[in-house]
Coordinates of C-alpha atoms in Angstrom, one line a residue:
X227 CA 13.4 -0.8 98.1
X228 CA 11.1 1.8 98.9
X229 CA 11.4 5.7 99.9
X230 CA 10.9 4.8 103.6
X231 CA 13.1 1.8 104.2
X232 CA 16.0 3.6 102.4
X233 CA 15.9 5.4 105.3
X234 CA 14.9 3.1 107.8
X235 CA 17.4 -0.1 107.4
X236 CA 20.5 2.2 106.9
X237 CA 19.7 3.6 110.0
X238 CA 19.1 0.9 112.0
X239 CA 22.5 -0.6 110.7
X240 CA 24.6 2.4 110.9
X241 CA 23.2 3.4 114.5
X242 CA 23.3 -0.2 115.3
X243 CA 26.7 -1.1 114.6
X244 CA 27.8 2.2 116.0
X245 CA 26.1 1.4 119.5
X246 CA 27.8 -2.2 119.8
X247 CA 31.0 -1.1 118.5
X248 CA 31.7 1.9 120.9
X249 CA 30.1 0.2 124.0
X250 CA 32.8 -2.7 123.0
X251 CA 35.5 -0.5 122.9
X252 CA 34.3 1.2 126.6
X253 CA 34.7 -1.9 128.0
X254 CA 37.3 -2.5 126.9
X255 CA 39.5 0.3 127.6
X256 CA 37.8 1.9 130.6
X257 CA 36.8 -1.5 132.4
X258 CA 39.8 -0.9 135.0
X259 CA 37.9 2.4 136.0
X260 CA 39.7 4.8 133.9
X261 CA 38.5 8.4 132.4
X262 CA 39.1 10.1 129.5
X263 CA 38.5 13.3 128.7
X264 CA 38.1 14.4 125.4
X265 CA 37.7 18.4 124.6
X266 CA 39.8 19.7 127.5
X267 CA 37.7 17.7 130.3
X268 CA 34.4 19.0 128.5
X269 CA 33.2 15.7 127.5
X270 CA 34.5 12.7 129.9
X271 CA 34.2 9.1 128.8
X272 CA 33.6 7.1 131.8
X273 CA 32.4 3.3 132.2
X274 CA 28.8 2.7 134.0
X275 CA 26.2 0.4 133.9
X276 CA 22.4 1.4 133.9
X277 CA 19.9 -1.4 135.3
X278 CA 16.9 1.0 134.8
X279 CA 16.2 3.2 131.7
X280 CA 17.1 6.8 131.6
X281 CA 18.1 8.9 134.2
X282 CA 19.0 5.5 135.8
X283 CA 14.9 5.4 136.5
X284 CA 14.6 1.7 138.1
X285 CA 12.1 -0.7 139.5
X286 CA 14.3 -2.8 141.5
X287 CA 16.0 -6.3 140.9
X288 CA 12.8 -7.1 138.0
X289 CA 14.4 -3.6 135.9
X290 CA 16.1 -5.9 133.4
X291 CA 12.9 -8.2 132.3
X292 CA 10.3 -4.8 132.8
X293 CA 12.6 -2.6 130.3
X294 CA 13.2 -5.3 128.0
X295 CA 9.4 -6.0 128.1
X296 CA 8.6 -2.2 127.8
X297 CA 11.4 -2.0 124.8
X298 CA 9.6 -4.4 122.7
X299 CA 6.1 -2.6 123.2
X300 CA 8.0 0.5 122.0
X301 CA 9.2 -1.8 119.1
X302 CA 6.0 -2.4 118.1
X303 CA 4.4 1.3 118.4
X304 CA 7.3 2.4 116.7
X305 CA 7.0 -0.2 114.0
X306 CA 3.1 1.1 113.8
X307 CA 4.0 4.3 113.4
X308 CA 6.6 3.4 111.0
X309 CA 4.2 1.7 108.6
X310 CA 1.2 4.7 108.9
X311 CA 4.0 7.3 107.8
X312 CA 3.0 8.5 104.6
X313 CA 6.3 8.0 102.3
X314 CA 6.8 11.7 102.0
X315 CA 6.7 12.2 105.6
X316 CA 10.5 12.1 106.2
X317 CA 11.0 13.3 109.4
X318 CA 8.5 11.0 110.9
X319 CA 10.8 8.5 109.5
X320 CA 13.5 9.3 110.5
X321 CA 12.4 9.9 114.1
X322 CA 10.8 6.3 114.4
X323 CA 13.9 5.0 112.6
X324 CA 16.1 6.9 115.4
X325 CA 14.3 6.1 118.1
X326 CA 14.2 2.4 116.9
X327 CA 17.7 2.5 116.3
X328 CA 18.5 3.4 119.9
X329 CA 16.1 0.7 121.3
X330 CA 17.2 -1.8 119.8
X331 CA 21.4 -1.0 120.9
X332 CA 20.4 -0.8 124.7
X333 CA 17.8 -4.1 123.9
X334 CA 20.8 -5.8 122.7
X335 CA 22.8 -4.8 126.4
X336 CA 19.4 -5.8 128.2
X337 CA 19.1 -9.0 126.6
X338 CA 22.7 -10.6 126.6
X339 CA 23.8 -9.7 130.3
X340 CA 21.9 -8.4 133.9
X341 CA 24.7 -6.1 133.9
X342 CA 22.4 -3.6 132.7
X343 CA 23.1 -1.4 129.6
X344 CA 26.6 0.0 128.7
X345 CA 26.8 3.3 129.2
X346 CA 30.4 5.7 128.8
X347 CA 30.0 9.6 127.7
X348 CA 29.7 11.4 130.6
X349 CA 29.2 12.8 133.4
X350 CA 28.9 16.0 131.6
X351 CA 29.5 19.0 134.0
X352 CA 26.5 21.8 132.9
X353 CA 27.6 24.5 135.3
X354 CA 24.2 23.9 137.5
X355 CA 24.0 19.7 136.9
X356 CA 26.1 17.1 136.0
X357 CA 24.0 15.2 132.9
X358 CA 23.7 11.2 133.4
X359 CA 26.3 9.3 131.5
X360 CA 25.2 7.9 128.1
X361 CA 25.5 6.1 124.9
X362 CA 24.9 6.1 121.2
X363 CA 21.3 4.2 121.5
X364 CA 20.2 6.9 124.0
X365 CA 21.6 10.0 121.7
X366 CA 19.3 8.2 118.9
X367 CA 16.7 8.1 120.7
X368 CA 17.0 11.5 122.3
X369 CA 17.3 13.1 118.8
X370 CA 14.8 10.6 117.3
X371 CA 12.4 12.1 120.4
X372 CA 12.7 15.3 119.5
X373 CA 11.9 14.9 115.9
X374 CA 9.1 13.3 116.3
X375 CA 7.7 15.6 118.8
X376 CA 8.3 18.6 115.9
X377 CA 6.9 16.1 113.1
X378 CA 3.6 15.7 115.3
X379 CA 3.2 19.5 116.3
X380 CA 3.7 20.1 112.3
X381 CA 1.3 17.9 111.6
X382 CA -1.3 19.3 114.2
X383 CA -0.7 22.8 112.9
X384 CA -1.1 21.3 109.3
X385 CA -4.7 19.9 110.2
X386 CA -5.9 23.2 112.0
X387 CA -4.5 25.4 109.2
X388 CA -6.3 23.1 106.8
X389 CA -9.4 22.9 109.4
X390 CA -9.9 27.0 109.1
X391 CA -9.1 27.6 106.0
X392 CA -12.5 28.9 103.8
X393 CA -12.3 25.5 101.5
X394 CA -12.6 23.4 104.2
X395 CA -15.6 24.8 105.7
X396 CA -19.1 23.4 104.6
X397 CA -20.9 25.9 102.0
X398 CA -23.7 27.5 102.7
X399 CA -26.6 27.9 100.4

């Protein structure tokens, strides 16, 4: 197996399994429109279903079938990007495997039911907001976000510093 897909299929499986298991378990126990707070009220677990994608951005009644179309465009980007990482280029590997991760949980949702996906951890109360309720797909995806965004501003520092520096400028004779 190589360097990258040691990372990539554990964390597809992990985050995965993760996603299905704990949206089965909010169905189950807060179906009936219950709430549980966990951390003194902090962080509320509380049953909802998104149509659209985050934010509960939505295009109407076609939402299902445009997300799932969008998610397997992602797919495929993500699956680009995933094969033009250099082996050594961890954290762009784990932020594709992340974000892939997460896609793939809330695809599963969009493709079995028009429901739209299972989501349970929240509303969180920030003081000025209340954030969106969420799942384990979208925390991957979040946190796979945000790595990527600092592996590509490493990598664009890495190509100026390299651009400047007096090697890489043409000699003069």
């Amino acid at each position: 197996m190589s360097a990258k897909a040691r990372i990539l299929i554990p964390t597809l499986v992990v985050i995965l399994l993760t996603d299905i298991l704990t949206k089965r378990w909010a169905l189950a126990a807060l179906s009936g429109g219950e709430r549980i707070d966990l951390f003194g009220g902090l962080v509320p677990l509380t049953l909802a279903f998104n149509k659209g994608a985050a934010f509960s951005i939505h295009f109407g009644d076609a939402s299902r079938w445009i997300f799932l179309a969008l998610t397997v465009v992602a797919l495929w980007v993500l699956a680009a990007l995933y094969r033009a990482a250099q082996p050594g280029d961890r954290l762009r590997i784990w932020a594709v495997s992340l974000i892939m991760a997460g896609a793939l949980g809330n695809l599963v949702d969009r493709v079995r039911w028009n429901r739209g996906v299972v989501d349970f951890i929240g509303p969180i109360d920030l003081g000025f907001m209340l954030w969106p309720v969420f799942n384990v797909a979208d925390m991957a995806i979040t946190c796979g976000g945000v790595l990527l965004v600092i592996s590509l501003w490493q990598e664009g520092r890495e190509e100026k510093a390299t651009a400047r520096s007096p090697s890489a400028a043409p000699e003069s004779q």
